[in-house]
Structures are given as C-alpha cells and as structure tokens.
mmCIF file of C-alpha atoms in Angstrom:
data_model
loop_
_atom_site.group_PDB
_atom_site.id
_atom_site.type_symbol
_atom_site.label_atom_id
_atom_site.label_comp_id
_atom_site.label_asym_id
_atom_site.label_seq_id
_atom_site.Cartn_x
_atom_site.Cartn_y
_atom_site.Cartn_z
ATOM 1 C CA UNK A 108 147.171 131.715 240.362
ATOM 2 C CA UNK A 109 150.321 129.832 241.036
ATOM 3 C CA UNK A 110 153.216 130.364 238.847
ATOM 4 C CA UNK A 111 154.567 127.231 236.922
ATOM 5 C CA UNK A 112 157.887 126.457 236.269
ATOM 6 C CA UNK A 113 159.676 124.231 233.830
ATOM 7 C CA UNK A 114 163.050 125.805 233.243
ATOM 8 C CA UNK A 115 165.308 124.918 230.781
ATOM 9 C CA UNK A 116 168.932 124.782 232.184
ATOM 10 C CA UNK A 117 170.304 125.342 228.827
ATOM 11 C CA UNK A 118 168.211 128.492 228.140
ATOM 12 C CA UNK A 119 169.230 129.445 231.222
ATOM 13 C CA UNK A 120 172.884 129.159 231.322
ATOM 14 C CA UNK A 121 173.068 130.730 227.664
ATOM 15 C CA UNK A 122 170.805 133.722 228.903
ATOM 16 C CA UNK A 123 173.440 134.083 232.021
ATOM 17 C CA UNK A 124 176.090 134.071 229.185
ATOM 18 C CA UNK A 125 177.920 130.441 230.183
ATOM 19 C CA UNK A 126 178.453 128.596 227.207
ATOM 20 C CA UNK A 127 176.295 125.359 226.717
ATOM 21 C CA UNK A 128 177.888 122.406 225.607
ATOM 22 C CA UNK A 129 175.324 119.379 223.930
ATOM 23 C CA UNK A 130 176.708 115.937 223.070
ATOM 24 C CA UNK A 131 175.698 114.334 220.031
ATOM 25 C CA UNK A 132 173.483 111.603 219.952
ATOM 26 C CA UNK A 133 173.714 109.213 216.648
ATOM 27 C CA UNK A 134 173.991 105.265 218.197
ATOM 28 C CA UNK A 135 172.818 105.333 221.834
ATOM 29 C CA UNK A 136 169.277 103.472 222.209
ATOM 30 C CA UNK A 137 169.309 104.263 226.178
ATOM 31 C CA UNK A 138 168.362 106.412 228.494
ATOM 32 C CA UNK A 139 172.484 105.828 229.536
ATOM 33 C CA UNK A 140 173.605 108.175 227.386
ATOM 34 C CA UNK A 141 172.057 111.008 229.022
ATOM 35 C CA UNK A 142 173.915 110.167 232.160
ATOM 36 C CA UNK A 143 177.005 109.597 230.341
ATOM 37 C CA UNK A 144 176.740 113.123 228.654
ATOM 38 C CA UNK A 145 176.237 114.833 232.040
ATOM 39 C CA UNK A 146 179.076 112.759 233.822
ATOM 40 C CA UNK A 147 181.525 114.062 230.814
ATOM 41 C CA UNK A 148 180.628 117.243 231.727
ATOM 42 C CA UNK A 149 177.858 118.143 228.947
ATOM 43 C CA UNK A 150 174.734 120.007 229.467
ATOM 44 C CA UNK A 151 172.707 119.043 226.512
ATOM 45 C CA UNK A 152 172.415 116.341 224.152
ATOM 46 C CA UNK A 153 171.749 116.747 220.606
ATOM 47 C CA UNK A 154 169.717 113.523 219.298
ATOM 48 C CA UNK A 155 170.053 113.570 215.659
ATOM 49 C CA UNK A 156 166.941 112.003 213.943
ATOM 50 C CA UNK A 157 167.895 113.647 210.711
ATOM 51 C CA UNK A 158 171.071 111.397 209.958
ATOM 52 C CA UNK A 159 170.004 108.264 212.201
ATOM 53 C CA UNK A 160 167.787 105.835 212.819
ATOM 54 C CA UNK A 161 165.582 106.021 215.866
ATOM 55 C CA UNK A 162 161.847 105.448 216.347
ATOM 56 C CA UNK A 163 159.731 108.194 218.552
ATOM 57 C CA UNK A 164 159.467 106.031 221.925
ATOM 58 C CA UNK A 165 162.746 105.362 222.270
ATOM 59 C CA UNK A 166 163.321 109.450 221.838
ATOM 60 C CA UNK A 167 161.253 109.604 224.780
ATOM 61 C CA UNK A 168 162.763 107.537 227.048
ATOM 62 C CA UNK A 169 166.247 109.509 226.348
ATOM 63 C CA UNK A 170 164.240 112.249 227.040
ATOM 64 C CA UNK A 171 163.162 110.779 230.161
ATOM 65 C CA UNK A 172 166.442 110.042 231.812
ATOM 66 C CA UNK A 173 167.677 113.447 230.527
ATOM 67 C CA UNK A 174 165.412 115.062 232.437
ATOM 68 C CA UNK A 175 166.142 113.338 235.459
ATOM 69 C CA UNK A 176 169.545 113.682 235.538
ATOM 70 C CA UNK A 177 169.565 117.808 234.989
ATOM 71 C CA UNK A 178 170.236 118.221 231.219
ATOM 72 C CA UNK A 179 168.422 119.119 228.421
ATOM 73 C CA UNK A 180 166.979 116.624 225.768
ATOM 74 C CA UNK A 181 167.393 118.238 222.308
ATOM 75 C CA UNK A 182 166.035 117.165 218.801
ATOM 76 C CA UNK A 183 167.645 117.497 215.446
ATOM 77 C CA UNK A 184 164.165 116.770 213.566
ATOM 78 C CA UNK A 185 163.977 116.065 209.720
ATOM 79 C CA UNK A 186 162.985 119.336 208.008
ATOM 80 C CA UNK A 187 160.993 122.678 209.572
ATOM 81 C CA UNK A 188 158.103 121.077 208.752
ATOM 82 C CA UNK A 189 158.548 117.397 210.189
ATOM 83 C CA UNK A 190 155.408 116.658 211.622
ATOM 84 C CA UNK A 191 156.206 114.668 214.708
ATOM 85 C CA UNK A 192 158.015 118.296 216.343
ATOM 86 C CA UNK A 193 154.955 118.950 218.285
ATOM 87 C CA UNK A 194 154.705 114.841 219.364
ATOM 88 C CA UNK A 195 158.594 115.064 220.707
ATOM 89 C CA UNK A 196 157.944 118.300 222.653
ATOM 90 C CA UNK A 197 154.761 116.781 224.341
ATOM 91 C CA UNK A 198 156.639 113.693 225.685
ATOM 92 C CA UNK A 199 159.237 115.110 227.194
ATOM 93 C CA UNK A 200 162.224 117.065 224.815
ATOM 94 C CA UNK A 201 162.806 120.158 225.802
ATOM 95 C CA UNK A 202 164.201 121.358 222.595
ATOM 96 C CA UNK A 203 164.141 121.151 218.496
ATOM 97 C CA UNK A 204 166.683 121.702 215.981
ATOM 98 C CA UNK A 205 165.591 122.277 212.423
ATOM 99 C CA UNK A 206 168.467 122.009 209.987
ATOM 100 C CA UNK A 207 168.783 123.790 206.492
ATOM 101 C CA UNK A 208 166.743 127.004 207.410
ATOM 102 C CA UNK A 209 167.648 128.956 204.102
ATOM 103 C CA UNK A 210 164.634 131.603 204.570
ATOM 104 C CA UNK A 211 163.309 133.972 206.978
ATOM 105 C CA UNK A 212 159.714 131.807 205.936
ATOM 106 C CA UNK A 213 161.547 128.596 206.588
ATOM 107 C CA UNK A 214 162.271 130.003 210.120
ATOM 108 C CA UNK A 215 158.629 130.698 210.951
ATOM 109 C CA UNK A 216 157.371 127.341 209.819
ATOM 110 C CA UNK A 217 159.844 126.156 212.577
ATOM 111 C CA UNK A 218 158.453 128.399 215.280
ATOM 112 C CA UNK A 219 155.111 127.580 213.798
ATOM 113 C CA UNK A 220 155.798 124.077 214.548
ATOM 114 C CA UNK A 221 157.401 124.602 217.909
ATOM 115 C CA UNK A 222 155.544 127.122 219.776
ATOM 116 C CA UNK A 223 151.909 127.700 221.152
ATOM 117 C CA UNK A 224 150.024 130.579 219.586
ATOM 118 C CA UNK A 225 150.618 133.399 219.300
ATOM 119 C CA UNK A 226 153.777 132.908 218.457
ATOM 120 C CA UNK A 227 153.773 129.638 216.607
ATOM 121 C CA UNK A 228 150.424 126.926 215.788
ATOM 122 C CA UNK A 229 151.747 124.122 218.367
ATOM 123 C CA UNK A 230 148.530 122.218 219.856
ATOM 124 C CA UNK A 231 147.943 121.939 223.346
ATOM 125 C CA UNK A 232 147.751 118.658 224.740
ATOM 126 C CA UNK A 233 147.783 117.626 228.767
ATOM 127 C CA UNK A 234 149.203 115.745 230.946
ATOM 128 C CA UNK A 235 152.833 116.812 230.196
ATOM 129 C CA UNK A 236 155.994 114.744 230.713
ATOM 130 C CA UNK A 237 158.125 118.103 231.507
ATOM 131 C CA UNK A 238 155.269 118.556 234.715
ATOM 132 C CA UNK A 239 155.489 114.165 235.478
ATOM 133 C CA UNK A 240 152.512 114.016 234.160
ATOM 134 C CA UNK A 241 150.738 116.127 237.069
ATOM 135 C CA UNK A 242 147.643 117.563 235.921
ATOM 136 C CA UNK A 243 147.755 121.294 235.576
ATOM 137 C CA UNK A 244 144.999 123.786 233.729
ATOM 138 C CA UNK A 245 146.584 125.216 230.107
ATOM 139 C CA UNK A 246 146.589 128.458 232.016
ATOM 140 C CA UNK A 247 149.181 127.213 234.175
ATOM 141 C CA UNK A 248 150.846 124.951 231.862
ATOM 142 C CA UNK A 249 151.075 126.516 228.403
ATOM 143 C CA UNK A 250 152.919 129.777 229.407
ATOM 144 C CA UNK A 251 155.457 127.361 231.142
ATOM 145 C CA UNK A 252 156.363 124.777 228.291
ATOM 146 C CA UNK A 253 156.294 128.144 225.885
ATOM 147 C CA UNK A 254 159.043 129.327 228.030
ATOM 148 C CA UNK A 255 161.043 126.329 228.344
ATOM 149 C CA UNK A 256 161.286 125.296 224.671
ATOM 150 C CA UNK A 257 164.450 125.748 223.172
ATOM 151 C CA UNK A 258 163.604 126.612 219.029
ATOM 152 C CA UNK A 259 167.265 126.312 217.145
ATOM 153 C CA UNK A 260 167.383 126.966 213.620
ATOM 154 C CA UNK A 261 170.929 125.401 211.812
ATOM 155 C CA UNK A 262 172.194 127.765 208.758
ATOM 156 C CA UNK A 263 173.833 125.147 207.133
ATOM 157 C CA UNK A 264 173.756 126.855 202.999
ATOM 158 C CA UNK A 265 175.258 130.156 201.353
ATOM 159 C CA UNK A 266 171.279 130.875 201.180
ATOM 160 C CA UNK A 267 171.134 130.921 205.058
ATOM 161 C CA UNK A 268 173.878 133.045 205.328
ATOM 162 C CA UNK A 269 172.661 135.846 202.696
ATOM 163 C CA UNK A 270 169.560 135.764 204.767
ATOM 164 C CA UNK A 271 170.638 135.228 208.226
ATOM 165 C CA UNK A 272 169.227 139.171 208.764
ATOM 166 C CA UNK A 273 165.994 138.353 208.203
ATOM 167 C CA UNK A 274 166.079 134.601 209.985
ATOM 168 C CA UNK A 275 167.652 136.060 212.957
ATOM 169 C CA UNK A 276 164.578 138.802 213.066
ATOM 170 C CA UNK A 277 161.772 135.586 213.192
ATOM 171 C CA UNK A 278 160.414 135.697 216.694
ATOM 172 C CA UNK A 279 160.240 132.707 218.791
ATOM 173 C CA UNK A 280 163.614 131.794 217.650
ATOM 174 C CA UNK A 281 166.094 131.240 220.363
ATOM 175 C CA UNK A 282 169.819 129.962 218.466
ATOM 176 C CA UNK A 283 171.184 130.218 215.571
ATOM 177 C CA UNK A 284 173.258 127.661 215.247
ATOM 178 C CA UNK A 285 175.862 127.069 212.586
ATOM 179 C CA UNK A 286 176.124 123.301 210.816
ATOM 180 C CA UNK A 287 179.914 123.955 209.582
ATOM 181 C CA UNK A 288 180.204 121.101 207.817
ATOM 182 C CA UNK A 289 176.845 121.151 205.504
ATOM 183 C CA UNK A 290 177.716 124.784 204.967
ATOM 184 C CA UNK A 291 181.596 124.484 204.050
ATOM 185 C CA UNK A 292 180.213 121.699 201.476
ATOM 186 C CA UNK A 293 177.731 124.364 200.474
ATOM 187 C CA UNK A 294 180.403 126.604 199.804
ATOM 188 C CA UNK A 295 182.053 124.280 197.092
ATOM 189 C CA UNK A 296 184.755 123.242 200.440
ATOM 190 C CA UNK A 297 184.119 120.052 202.336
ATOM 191 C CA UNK A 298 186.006 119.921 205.232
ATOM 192 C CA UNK A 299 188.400 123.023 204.908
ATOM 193 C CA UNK A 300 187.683 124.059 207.898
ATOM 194 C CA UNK A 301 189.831 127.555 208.718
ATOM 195 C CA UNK A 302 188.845 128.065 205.029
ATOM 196 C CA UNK A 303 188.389 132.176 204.877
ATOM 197 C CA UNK A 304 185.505 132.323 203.120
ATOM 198 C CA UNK A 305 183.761 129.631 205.521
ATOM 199 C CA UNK A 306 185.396 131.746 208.467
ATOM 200 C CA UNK A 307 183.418 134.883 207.509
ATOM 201 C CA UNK A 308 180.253 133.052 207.013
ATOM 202 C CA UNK A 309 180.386 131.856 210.396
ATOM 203 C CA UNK A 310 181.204 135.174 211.612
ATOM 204 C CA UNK A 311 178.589 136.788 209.780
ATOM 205 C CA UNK A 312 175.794 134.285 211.401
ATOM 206 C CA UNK A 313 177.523 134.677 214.866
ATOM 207 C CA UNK A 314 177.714 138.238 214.941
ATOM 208 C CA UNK A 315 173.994 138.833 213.327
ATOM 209 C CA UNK A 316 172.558 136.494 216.000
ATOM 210 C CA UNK A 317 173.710 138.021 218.334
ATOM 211 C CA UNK A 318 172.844 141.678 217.357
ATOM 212 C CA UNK A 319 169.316 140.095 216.767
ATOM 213 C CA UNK A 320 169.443 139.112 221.051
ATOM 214 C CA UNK A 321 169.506 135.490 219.755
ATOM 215 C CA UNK A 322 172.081 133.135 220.841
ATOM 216 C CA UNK A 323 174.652 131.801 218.789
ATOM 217 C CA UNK A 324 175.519 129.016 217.716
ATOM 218 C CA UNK A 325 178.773 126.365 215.812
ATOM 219 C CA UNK A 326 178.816 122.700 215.362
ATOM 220 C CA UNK A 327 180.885 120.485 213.595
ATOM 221 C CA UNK A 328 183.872 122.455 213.610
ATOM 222 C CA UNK A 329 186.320 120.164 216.552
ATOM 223 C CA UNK A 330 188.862 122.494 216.511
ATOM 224 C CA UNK A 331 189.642 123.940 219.745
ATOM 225 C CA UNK A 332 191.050 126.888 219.453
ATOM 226 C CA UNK A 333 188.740 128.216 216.241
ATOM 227 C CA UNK A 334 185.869 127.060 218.347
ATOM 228 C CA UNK A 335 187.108 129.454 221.307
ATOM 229 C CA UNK A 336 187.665 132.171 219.134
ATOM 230 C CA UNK A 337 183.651 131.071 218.213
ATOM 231 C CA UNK A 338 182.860 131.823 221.836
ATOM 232 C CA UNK A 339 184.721 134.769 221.782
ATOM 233 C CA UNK A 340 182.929 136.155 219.603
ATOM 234 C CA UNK A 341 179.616 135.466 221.272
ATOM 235 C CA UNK A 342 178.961 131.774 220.330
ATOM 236 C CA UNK A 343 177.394 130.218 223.523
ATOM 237 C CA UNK A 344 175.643 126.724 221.658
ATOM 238 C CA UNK A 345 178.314 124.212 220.944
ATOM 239 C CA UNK A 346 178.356 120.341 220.107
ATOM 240 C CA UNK A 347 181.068 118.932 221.065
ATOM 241 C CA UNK A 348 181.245 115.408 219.035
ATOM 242 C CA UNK A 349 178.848 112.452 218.739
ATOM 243 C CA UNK A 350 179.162 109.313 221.188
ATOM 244 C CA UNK A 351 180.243 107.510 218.238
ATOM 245 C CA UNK A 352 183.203 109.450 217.774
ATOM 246 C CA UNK A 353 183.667 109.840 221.452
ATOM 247 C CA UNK A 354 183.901 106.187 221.873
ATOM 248 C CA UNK A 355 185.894 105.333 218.646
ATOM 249 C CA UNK A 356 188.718 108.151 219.947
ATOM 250 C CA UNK A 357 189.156 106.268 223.452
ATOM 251 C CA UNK A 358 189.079 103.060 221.954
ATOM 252 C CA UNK A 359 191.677 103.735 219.291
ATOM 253 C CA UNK A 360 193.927 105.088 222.411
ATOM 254 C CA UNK A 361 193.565 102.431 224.463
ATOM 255 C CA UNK A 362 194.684 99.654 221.556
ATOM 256 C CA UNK A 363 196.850 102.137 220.011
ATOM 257 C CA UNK A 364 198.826 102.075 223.209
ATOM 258 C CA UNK A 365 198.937 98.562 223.918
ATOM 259 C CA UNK A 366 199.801 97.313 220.141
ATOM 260 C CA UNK A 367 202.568 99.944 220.305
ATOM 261 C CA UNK A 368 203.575 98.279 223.519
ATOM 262 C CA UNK A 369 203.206 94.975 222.196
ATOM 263 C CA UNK A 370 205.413 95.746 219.415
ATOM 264 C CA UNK A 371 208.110 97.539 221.691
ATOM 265 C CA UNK A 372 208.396 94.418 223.715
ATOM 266 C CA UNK A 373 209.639 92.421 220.565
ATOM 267 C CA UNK A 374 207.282 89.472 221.286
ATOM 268 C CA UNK A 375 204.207 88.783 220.853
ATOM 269 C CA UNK A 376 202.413 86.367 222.737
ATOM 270 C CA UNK A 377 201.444 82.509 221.170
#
C-alpha cells in the first residue's frame, strides 16, 4: 500500500524544535492574507471565528490559498464542542484551536471533535481538500489527515491552570497554548502583563506541557523580550499580532511621520 502524506509544516517545525510563528486573522475576507502572512515571515495563521465575524466558505478559501502558499490554516473555533470543527477540517484547515479548556473532560471533547477514532469521534468523509480533492481509499487517507491535524487547546482561566496536569495528559492533544490576556483578566488583572502571579501561571502551563511531550504555547502577550524568555523556556507556538493591529501600527507610522513633518516645516499647505 502506498504511504500518504499530508504534512503539516507547523507540526513539523515545532517537532524539530523551531519555533512557529501564526498571524492572527480577525478582518481579512481573502485568500491575500495568507500570502501576506507568509511574505512577513509567518508560518501559520490563526483565523479567529470566536471574536469575529466570518461565514464557513470564506474560511475555506483562506484555507485554500494557505495551503498553496506553504503555511498552515488554523482555526480558533467557538467552544470544544462547536459543531462545524469536523466541517473546517474536511475543507481544507489544517488545524483547530479551542479556547477556554478549563478541564481535562473539556480537552477530550476537543480531541473528540478533532480526531478520527480511536482517538477522537471525527467522521470520515472523502474527497479531501488537504489531498486536491484526489480520490484516495480511508485506508490511505484517514491515517494521513490524523497525522496532519494540529489539536490546540488555549488555557485561558485560573481553572485551566489548576488542571493543566491532567489537560496536558489528554491524548490527541498537540499545544497547549496560553491566551494571556483572557487568563490575566481571569486572574482579577487585565492587561498587567509581567504581573507575577500571571508570570507563574504561564510558567506553570509552559513547563507542564512540555513535561507532558506537548508543545507549548503564549499568545497575546507582544512583549518581546518576556515572549523570548517564553521560548526559552520551551514555548515553540506563538501569535504574533492580528492584521488589524499589524496594519493600524504601519499606518499610524507612516502619518505619524509625515504630520510631524508637516508641522516641523511651519506651513501647512492651502
């Protein structure tokens, strides 16, 4: 029997030990923003259908160009139980992230949701957009998609953190992937990022994920020298900042610099 492959560059830089690095994905209605995210260097984007609006077609077509240009088209579904995970993974994403997974039981109903039995209760369809459609037997093409799918699970409460043990244990799990923001403001501190106690929650998930052989995870958190000392302690997952932002930052520059040059001139022009 031939082998199938349909390898997921992200799960396979991580496994190599590179660090990953995913681009948000809150505004963009194109397939352009995958190309944009691998021309600024990204590997991954991070489409995030819990916090925006976007309807399952145009998902796919992302997905689509993703996959064409060499990077990996992740999901941030709804819940652990959103029922359109198994839709998103048959038309092309590669990957799911299910935020708020508090429980060990939460985690599984993500896997569940994710993966093909035995590990999980994912149905098998055909004619896969990961294969171009070519038609394969589920022998061939089941072991390969069960491969390739990236499962990340986001502790984002002091819940997830008390039970990030047990999570990390879930099989079929591949990240665990911290939401710093939704967790500091589970910890009573929006936005203190540095804050101690937020510090050694992060650690704790870091350092259990990776004693579990799971990679680990940090978004939210755009400060770059906390997020290297992420990576140095094992943290090979990390967003870097939504298109939104990405464009607002360059477009404040580029005004910034010409209003300050407009006003250091001493004249404005009629």
């Amino acid at each position: 029997m031939t082998t199938v492959s349909a390898e997921n560059p992200v799960k396979t830089m991580m496994r190599a030990g590179k660090v990953a690095l995913g681009m948000n994905v809150r505004l963009a209605r194109s397939g352009d923003i995958a190309r944009i995210a691998k021309s600024s260097g990204h590997d991954f984007i991070f489409i995030d259908i819990q916090h925006s609006l976007f309807n399952l077609e145009t998902i796919g077509h992302i997905a689509q160009a993703a996959l064409g240009c060499g990077i990996a088209p992740l999901v941030r579904v709804r819940s652990c139980d959103d029922p359109d995970t198994s839709l998103l993974l048959d038309n092309g994403v590669t990957g799911i992230v299910f935020p708020d997974i508090s429980t060990a039981e939460e985690a599984k109903r993500a896997v569940n949701r994710a993966k093909f039995p035995p590990v999980g209760r994912r149905s098998v369809s055909g004619g896969y957009a990961l294969f171009d459609f070519r038609p394969m037997s589920t022998a061939d093409a089941v072991p390969a998609l069960q491969e390739n799918t990236l499962v990340v699970c986001m502790i984002e409460t002091r819940e997830g953190v008390e039970n990030i043990d047990a999570i990390a244990a879930v099989e079929g799990i591949d990240v665990i992937h911290v939401g710093a923001n939704d967790l500091l403001t589970a910890l009573g501190k929006p936005g203190q990022f540095g804050d101690p106690e937020g510090a050694a929650a992060i650690d704790k998930v870091i350092t259990t994920a990776v004693r579990h052989g799971k990679i680990a995870g940090v978004g939210g958190d755009r400060n770059l020298p906390r997020q290297m000392e992420y990576i140095r302690r094992g943290a090979r997952f990390i967003t870097t900042n939504s298109e939104i932002a990405f464009i607002l930052a360059e477009a404040s520059r580029v005004t910034g610099e010409l209003r300050r040059a407009l006003q250091f001139s001493g004249s404005q022009p009629k």
